[in-house]
Coordinates of C-alpha atoms and ligand atoms in Angstrom, one line a residue:
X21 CA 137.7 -141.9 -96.8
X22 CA 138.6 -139.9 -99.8
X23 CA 139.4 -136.4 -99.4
X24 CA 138.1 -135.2 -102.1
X25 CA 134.8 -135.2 -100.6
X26 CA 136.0 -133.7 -97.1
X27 CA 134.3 -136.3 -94.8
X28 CA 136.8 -135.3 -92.1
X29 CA 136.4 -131.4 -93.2
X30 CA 132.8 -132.0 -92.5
X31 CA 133.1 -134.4 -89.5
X32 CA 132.2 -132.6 -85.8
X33 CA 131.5 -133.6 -82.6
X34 CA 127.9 -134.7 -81.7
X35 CA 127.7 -131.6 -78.7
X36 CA 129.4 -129.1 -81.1
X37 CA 126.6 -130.0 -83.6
X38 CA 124.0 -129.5 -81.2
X39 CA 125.8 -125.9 -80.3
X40 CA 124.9 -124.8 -83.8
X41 CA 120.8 -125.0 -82.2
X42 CA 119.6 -121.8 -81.5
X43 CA 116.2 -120.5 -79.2
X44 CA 113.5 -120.3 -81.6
X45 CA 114.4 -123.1 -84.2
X46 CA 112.8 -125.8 -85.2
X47 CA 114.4 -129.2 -85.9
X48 CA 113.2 -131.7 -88.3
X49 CA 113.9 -135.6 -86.9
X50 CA 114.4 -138.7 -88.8
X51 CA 112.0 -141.0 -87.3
X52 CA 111.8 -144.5 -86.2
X53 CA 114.9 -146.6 -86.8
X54 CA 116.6 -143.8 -88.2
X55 CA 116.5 -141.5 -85.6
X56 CA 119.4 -139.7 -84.6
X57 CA 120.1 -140.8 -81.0
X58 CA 123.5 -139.2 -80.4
X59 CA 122.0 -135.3 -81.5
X60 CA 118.6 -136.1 -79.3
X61 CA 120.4 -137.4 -76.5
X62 CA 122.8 -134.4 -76.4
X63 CA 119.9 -132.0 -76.9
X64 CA 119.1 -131.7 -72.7
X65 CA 122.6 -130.7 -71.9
X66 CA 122.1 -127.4 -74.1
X67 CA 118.5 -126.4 -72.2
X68 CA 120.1 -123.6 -70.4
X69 CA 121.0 -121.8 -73.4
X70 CA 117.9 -122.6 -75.3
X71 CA 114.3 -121.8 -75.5
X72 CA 111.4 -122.3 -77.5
X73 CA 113.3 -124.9 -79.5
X74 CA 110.5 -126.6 -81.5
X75 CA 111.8 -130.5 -82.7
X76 CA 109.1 -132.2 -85.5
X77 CA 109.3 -135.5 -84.7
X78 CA 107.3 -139.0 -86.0
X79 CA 107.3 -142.6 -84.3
X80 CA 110.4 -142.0 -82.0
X81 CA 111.8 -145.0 -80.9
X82 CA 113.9 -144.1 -77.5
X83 CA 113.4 -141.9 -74.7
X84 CA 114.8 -138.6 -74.7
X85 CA 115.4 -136.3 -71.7
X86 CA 114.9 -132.9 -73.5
X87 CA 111.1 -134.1 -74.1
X88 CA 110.3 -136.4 -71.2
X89 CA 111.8 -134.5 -68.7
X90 CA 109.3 -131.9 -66.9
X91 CA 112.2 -129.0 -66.0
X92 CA 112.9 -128.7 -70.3
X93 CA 109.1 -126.5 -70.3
X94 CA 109.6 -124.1 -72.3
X95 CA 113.6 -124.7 -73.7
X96 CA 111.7 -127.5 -75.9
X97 CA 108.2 -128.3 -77.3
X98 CA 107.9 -131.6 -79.4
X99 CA 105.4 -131.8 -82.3
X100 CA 104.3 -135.4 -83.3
X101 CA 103.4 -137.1 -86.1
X102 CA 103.0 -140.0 -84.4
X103 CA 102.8 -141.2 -80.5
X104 CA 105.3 -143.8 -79.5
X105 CA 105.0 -145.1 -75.8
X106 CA 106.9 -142.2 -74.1
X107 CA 104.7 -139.3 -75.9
X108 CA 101.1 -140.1 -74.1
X109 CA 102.7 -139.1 -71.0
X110 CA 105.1 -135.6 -71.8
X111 CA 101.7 -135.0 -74.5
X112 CA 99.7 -134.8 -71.1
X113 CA 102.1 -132.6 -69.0
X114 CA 101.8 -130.0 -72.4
X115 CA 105.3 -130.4 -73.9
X116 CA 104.0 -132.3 -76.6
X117 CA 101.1 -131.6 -79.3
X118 CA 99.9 -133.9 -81.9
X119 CA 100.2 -133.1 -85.8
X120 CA 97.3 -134.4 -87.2
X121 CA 97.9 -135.8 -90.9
X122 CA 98.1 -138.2 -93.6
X123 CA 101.8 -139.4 -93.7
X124 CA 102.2 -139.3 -97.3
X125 CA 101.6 -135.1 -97.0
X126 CA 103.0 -135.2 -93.2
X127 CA 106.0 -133.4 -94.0
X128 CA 104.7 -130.9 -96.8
X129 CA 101.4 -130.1 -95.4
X130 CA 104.0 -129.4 -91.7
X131 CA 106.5 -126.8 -94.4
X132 CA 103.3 -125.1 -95.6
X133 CA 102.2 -124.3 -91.9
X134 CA 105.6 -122.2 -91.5
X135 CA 106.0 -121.1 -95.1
X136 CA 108.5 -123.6 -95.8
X137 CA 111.0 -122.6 -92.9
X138 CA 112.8 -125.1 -91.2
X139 CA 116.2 -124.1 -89.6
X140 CA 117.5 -127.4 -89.2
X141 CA 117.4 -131.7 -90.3
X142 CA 119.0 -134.1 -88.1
X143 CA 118.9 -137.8 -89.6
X144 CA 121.2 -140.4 -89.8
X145 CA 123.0 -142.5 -92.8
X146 CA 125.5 -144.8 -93.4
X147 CA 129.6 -144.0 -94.0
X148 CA 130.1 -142.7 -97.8
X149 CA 131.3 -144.9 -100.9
X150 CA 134.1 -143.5 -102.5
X151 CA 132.1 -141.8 -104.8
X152 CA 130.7 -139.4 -101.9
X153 CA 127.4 -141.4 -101.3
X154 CA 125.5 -142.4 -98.5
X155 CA 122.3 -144.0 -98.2
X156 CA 119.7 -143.0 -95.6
X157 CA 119.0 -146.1 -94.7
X158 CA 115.9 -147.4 -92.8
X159 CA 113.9 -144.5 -93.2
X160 CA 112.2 -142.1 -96.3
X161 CA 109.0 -141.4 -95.0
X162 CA 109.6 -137.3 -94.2
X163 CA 113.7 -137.4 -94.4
X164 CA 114.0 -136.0 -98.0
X165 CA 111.6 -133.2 -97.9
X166 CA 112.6 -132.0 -94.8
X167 CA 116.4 -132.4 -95.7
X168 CA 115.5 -130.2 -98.4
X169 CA 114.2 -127.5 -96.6
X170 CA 116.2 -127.3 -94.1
X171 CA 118.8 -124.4 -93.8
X172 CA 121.6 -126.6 -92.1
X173 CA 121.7 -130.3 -92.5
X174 CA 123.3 -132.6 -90.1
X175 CA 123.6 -136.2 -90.2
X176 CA 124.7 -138.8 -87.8
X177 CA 127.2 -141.7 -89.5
X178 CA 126.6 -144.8 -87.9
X179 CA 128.3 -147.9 -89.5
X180 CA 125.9 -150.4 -88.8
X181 CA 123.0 -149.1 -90.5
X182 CA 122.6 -151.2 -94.0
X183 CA 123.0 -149.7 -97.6
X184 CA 119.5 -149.7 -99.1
X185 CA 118.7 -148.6 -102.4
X186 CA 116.0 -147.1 -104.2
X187 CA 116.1 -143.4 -103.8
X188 CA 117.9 -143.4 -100.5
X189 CA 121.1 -141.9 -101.7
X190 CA 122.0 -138.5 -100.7
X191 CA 125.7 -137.2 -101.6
X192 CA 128.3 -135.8 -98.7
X193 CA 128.0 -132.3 -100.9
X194 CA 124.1 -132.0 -99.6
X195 CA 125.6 -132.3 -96.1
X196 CA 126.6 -129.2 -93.7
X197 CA 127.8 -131.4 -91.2
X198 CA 128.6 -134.8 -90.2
X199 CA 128.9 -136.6 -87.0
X200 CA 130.0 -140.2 -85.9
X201 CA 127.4 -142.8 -83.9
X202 CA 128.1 -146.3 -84.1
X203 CA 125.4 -147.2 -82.1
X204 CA 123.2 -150.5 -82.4
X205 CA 120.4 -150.0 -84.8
X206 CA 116.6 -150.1 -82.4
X207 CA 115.0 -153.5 -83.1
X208 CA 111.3 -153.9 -82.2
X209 CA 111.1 -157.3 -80.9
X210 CA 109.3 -160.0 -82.9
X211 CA 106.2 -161.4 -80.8
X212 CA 104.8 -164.6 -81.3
X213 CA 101.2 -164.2 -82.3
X214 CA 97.9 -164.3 -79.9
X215 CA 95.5 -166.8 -80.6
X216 CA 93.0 -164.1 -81.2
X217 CA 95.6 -162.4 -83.6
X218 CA 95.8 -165.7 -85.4
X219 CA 92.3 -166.3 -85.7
X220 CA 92.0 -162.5 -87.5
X221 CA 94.8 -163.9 -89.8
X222 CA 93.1 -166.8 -90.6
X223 CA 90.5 -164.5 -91.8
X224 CA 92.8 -162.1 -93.8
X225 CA 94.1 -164.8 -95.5
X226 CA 91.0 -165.6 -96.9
X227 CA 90.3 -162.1 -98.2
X228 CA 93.8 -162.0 -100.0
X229 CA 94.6 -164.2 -103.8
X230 CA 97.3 -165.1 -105.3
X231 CA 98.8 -162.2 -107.2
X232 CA 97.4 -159.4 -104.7
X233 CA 100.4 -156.9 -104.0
X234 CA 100.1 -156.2 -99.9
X235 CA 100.2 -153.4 -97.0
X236 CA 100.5 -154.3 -93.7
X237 CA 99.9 -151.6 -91.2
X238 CA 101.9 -151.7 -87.8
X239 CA 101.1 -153.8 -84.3
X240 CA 100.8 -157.4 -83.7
X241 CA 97.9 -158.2 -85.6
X242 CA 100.0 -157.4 -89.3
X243 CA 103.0 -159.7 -88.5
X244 CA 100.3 -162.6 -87.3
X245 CA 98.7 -162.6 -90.6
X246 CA 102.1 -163.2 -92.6
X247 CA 101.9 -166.5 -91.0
X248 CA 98.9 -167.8 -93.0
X249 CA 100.2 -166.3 -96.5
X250 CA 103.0 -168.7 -96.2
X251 CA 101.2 -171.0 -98.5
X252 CA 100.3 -167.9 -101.0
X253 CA 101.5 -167.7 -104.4
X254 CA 103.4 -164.2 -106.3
X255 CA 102.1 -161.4 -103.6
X256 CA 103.8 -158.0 -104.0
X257 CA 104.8 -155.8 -101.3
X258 CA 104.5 -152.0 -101.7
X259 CA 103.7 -150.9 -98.4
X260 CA 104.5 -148.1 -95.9
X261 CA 106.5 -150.1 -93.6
X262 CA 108.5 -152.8 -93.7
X263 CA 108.4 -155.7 -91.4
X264 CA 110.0 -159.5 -90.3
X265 CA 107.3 -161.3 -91.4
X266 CA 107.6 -159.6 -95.2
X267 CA 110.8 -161.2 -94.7
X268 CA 109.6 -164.4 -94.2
X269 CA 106.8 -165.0 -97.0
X270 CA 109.9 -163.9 -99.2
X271 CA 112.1 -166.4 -97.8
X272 CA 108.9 -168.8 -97.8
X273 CA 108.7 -167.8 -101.8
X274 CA 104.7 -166.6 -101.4
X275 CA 106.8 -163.0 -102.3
X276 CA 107.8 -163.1 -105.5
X277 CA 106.1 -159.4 -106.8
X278 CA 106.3 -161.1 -110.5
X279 CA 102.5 -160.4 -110.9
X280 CA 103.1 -156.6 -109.3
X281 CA 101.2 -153.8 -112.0
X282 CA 104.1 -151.1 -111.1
X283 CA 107.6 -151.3 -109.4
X284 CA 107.1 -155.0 -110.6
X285 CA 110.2 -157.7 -109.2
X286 CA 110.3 -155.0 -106.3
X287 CA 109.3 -154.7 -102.8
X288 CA 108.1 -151.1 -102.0
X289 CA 108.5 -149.3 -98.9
X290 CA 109.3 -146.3 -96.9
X291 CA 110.5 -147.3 -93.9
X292 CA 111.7 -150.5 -92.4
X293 CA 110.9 -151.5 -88.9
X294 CA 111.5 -154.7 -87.0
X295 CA 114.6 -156.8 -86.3
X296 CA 118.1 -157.6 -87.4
X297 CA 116.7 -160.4 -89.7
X298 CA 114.6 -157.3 -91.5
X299 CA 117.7 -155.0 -91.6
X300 CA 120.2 -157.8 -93.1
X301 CA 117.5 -158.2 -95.3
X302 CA 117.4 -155.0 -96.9
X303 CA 120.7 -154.6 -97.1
X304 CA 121.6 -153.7 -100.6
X305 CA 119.0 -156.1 -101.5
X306 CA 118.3 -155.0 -105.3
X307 CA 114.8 -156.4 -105.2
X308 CA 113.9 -153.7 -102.1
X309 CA 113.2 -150.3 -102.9
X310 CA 112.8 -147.7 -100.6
X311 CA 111.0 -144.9 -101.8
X312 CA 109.6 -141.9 -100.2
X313 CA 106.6 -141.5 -98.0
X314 CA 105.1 -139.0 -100.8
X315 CA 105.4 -141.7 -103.4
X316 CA 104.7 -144.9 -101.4
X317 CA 101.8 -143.7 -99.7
X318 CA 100.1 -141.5 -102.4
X319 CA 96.9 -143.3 -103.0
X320 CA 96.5 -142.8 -106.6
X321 CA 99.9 -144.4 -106.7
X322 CA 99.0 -147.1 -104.3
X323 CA 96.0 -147.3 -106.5
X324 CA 97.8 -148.4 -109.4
X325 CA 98.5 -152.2 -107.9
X326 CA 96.3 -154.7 -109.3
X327 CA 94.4 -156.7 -106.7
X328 CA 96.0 -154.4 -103.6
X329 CA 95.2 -155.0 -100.1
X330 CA 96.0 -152.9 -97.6
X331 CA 95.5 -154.0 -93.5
X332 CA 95.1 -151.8 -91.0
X333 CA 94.9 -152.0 -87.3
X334 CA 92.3 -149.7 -85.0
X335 CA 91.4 -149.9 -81.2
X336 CA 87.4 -149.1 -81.9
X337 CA 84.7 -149.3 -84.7
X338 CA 81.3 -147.6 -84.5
X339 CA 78.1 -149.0 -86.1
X340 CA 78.4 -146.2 -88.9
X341 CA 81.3 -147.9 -89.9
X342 CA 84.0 -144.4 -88.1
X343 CA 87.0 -146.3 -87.5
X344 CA 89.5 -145.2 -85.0
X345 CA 92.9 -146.2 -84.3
X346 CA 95.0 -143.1 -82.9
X347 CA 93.2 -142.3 -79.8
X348 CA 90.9 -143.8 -76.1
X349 CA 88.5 -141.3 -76.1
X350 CA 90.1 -138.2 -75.6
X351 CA 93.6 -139.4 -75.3
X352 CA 95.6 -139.7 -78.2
X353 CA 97.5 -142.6 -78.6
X354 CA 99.6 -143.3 -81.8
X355 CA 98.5 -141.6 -85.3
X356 CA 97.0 -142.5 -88.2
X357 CA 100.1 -142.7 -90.2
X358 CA 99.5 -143.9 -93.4
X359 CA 96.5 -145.5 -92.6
X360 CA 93.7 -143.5 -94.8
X361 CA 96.5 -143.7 -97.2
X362 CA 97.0 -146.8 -98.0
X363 CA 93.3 -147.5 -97.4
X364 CA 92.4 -145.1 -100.1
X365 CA 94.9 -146.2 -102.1
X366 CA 94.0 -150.3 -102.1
X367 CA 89.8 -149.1 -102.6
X368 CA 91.5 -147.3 -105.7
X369 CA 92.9 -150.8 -107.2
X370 CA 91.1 -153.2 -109.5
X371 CA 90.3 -156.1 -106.8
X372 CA 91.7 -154.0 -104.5
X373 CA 90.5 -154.0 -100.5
X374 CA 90.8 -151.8 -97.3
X375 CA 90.7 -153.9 -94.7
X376 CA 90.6 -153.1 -90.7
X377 CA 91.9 -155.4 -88.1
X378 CA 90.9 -155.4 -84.0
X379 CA 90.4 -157.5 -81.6
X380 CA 86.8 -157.7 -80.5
X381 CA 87.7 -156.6 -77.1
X382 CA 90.3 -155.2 -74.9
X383 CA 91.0 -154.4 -71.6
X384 CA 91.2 -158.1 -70.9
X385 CA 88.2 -158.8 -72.2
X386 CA 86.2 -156.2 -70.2
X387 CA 85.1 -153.7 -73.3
X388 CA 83.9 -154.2 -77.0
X389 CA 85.7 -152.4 -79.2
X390 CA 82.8 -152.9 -81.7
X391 CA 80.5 -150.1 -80.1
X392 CA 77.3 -148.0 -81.1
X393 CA 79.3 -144.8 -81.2
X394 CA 82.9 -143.9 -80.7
X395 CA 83.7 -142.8 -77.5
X396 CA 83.6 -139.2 -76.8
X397 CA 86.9 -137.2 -78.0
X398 CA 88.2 -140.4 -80.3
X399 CA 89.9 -139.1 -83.5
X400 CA 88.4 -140.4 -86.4
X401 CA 90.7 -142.3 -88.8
X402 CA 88.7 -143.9 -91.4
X403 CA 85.6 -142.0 -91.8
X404 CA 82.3 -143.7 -92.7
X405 CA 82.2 -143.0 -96.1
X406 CA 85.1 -144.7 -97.0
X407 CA 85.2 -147.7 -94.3
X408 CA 85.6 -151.3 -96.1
X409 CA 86.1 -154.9 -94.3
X410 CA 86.5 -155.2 -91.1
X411 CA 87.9 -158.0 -89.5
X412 CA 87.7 -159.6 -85.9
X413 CA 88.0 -163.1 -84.5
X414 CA 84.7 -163.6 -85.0
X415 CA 84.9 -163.4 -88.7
X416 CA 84.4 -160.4 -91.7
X417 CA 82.1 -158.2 -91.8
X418 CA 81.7 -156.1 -95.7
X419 CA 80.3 -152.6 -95.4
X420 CA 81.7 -151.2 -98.7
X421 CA 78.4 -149.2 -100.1
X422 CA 76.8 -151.1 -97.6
X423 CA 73.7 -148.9 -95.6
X424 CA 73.7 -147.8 -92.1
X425 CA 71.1 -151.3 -91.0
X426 CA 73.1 -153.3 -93.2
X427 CA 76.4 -152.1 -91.4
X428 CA 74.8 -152.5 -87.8
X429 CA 74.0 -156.5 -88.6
X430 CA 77.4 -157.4 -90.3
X431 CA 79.6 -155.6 -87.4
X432 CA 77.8 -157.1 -84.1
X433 CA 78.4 -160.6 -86.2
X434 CA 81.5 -160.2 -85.9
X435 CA 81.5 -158.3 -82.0
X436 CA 81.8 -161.0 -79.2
X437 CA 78.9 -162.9 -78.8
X438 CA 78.6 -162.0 -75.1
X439 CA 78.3 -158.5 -76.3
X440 CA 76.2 -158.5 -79.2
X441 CA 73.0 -157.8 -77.9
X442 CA 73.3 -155.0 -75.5
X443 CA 75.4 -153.3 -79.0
X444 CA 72.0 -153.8 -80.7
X445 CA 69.7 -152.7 -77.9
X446 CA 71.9 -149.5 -77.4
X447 CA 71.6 -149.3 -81.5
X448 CA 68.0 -149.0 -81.1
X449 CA 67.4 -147.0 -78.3
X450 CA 69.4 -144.2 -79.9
X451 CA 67.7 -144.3 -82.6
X452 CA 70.8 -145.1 -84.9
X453 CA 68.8 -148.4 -86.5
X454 CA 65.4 -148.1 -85.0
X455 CA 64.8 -151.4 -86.8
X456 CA 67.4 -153.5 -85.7
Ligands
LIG501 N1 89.3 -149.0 -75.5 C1 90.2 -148.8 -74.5 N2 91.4 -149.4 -74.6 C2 91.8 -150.0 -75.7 C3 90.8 -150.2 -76.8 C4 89.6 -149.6 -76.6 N3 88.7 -149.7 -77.6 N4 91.4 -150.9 -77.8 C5 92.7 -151.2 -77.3 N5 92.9 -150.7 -76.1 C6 94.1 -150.7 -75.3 C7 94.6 -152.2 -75.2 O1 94.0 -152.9 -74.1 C8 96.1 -152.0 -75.0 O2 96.3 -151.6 -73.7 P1 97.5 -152.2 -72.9 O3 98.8 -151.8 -73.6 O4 97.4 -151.6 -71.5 O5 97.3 -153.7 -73.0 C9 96.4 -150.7 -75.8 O6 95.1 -150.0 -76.0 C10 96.9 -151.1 -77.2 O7 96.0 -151.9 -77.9 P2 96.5 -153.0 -78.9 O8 95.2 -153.4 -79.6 O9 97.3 -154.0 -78.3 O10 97.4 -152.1 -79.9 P3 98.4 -152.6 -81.1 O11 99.8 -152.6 -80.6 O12 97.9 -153.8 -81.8 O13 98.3 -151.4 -82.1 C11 97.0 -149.6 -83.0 C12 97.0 -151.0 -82.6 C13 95.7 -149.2 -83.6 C14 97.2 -148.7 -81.8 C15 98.1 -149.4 -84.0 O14 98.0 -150.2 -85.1 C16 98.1 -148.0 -84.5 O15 98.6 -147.1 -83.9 N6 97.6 -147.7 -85.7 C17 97.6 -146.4 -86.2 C18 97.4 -146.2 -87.7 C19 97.9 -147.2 -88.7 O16 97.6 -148.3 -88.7 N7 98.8 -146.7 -89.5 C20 99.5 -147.4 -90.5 C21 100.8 -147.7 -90.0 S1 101.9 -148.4 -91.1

């Protein structure tokens, strides 16, 4: 490493980094694949000197014991962008509290709650060039604007993480202190689709041209409907996250982003998210940018796309056309993330389409997810007013501008038909579409 840039000056242990924590602060994570095992896992073995140590936190990945743990009440208290499958749990033992937001103002909307004070960033990025550069890697959603606030920056080295580019690079100088974690990088496995998630990207295909430029939300139902663009000719990518099966309609040549309006030859994200295959992929791949969450997600610059579809995923849909995909009735599940974002943002674009995916039922078959109302306590992620397509196995149902009957009839077309009547009869009897 060259000297002149004092990696090893700057190099410390991961527990003497986490000695530099003290009670009261409040840690901003890198999330998702860039998360910073080595600090979080060391956090727990420092609860005895700490208390009321707040960490802001989005998508984590792995378990930690300083939040899962019950005996860390009050040394820790996690705040959450968004739930991963640990967080429903501590969240409902009180450790843990939900941020509500849109990601692409997550972290500025968090600084102006505290006036802009954060004591500390933890992320990760990959070894310096010998220029002094790294590259934060996987992740740009929050990282940047937190790093930026933050009094002391610490970031955990780890060698296998790939060299993307875009505005990823930060410069050893930025740095208060650097410590060494080689470990593998968190893979979310690859599952082959459902036939009911196939069927849904049948019907997403058909809603998307040749030329559109394409976001694919997170969850099963996004990586099925990659499968039926194969065939698709010069889509873009500018979406919030990355995933496998972008990889594959590249490799397939349906991505070409020649026909993109802006960041055209590029695909456009702010976090990747999948497998090895994904992270080889963006490896100093020049034709992937990764830009951050406050640019990607922005709907007016999402907007800008020509012909940009944007595809969501949500666990229920009302007759009013309330969408929402971050909570079961009163408990809160995952986040909206970029959903309203990017939603926004493709209803902004000439030929541009929001579009929400869900299976017609769940719990094995037992519940509709198309219902009359929400359940009570469900958190609202697409309101009414700006709901779009919606899309089941059963087929598409349009309620753009659409009114409240005209909603009712195109969503329990596409509910299951075992189900569709006692939706309408409960439709009428509350008086929602006393016409129905
Ligand atoms: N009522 C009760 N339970 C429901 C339900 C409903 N209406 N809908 C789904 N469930 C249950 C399922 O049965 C499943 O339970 P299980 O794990 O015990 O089988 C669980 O909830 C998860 O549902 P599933 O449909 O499999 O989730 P998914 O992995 O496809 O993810 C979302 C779907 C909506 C949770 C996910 O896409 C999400 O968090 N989206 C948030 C916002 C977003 O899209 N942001 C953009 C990101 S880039």
């Amino acid at each position: 490493m060259n000297s002149k840039y004092d990696y090893h000056g700057k190099l410390i242990s991961i527990p003497e980094a986490v000695e530099k924590v003290k009670s009261g602060d409040r840690i901003g994570v890198a999330m998702a694949a860039s998360e910073p095992s080595g600090l979080l896992n060391e956090l727990a073995n420092h609860k005895n000197r700490l208390k009321d140590v707040h960490t802001w936190i989005c998508l984590p990945m792995r378990s930690y014991d300083y939040a899962n743990l019950p005996e860390m009440d009050g040394h820790f208290f996690v705040e959450n962008w968004f739930y991963g499958v640990f967080d429903r749990k501590v969240h409902s033992q009180g450790r843990m509290s939900y941020i509500p937001n849109n990601l692409h103002r997550a972290a500025s909307d968090k600084l102006h709650a505290v006036d802009g004070k954060l004591n500390i960033f933890w992320g990760t990025a990959t070894p310096p060039d010998e220029r002094g550069y790294m590259s934060l890697s996987l992740c740009l959603v929050i990282e940047k604007e937190l790093m930026a606030a933050a009094d002391l920056v610490v970031l955990e080295i780890n060698e296998n993480l790939p060299w993307t580019l875009g505005d990823t690079q930060i410069h050893i100088s930025e740095v208060d202190f650097l410590v060494e974690n080689h470990v593998p990088l968190y893979e979310l496995p690859s599952v082959a689709p459902t036939e009911t998630e196939q069927k849904i990207g049948e019907y997403i295909a058909e809603l998307i041209d040749d030329g559109a430029t394409l976001q694919l939300g997170i969850g099963g139902i996004p990586n099925a409907i990659t499968h039926y663009l194969r065939n698709h000719k010069d889509l873009g990518i500018h979406t919030e996250m990355f995933n496998d099966g972008m990889v594959d309609l590249y490799e397939a040549g349906a991505v070409t982003n020649r026909r993109k309006s802006i960041y055209k030859g590029k695909m456009v994200g702010a976090f990747a998210l999948g497998t090895q295959k994904l992270y080889d992929f963006v490896n100093n791949n020049i034709g992937v940018e990764f830009l951050q969450g406050k640019i990607t997600n922005n709907p007016n610059v999402v907007g800008q796309n020509y012909k940009m579809i944007s595809v969501n995923t949500a666990l229920q849909v009302d007759i009013f056309g309330q969408v929402c995909s971050q909570s079961i009735g009163y408990k809160h599940f995952s986040g909206t993330g970029g959903q309203l974002d990017t939603h926004r943002g493709a209803q902004l674009s000439p030929g541009g389409r929001g579009i929400i995916a869900l299976r017609s039922t769940a719990k094995n078959g037992e519940i509709s997810t198309i219902v009359p109302t929400l359940s009570p306590g469900s958190e609202v992620t697409v309101p009414s007013q700006c709901v779009d397509t919606i899309v089941t196995e059963y087929g598409i149902a349009e309620l753009r501008g659409r009114n409240l009957l005209e909603r009712a009839k195109a969503l329990i077309n596409i509910a299951h038909p075992d189900m569709r009547e006692s939706i309408a009869a409960e439709v009428r009897n509350l008086g929602i579409v006393p016409r129905l």
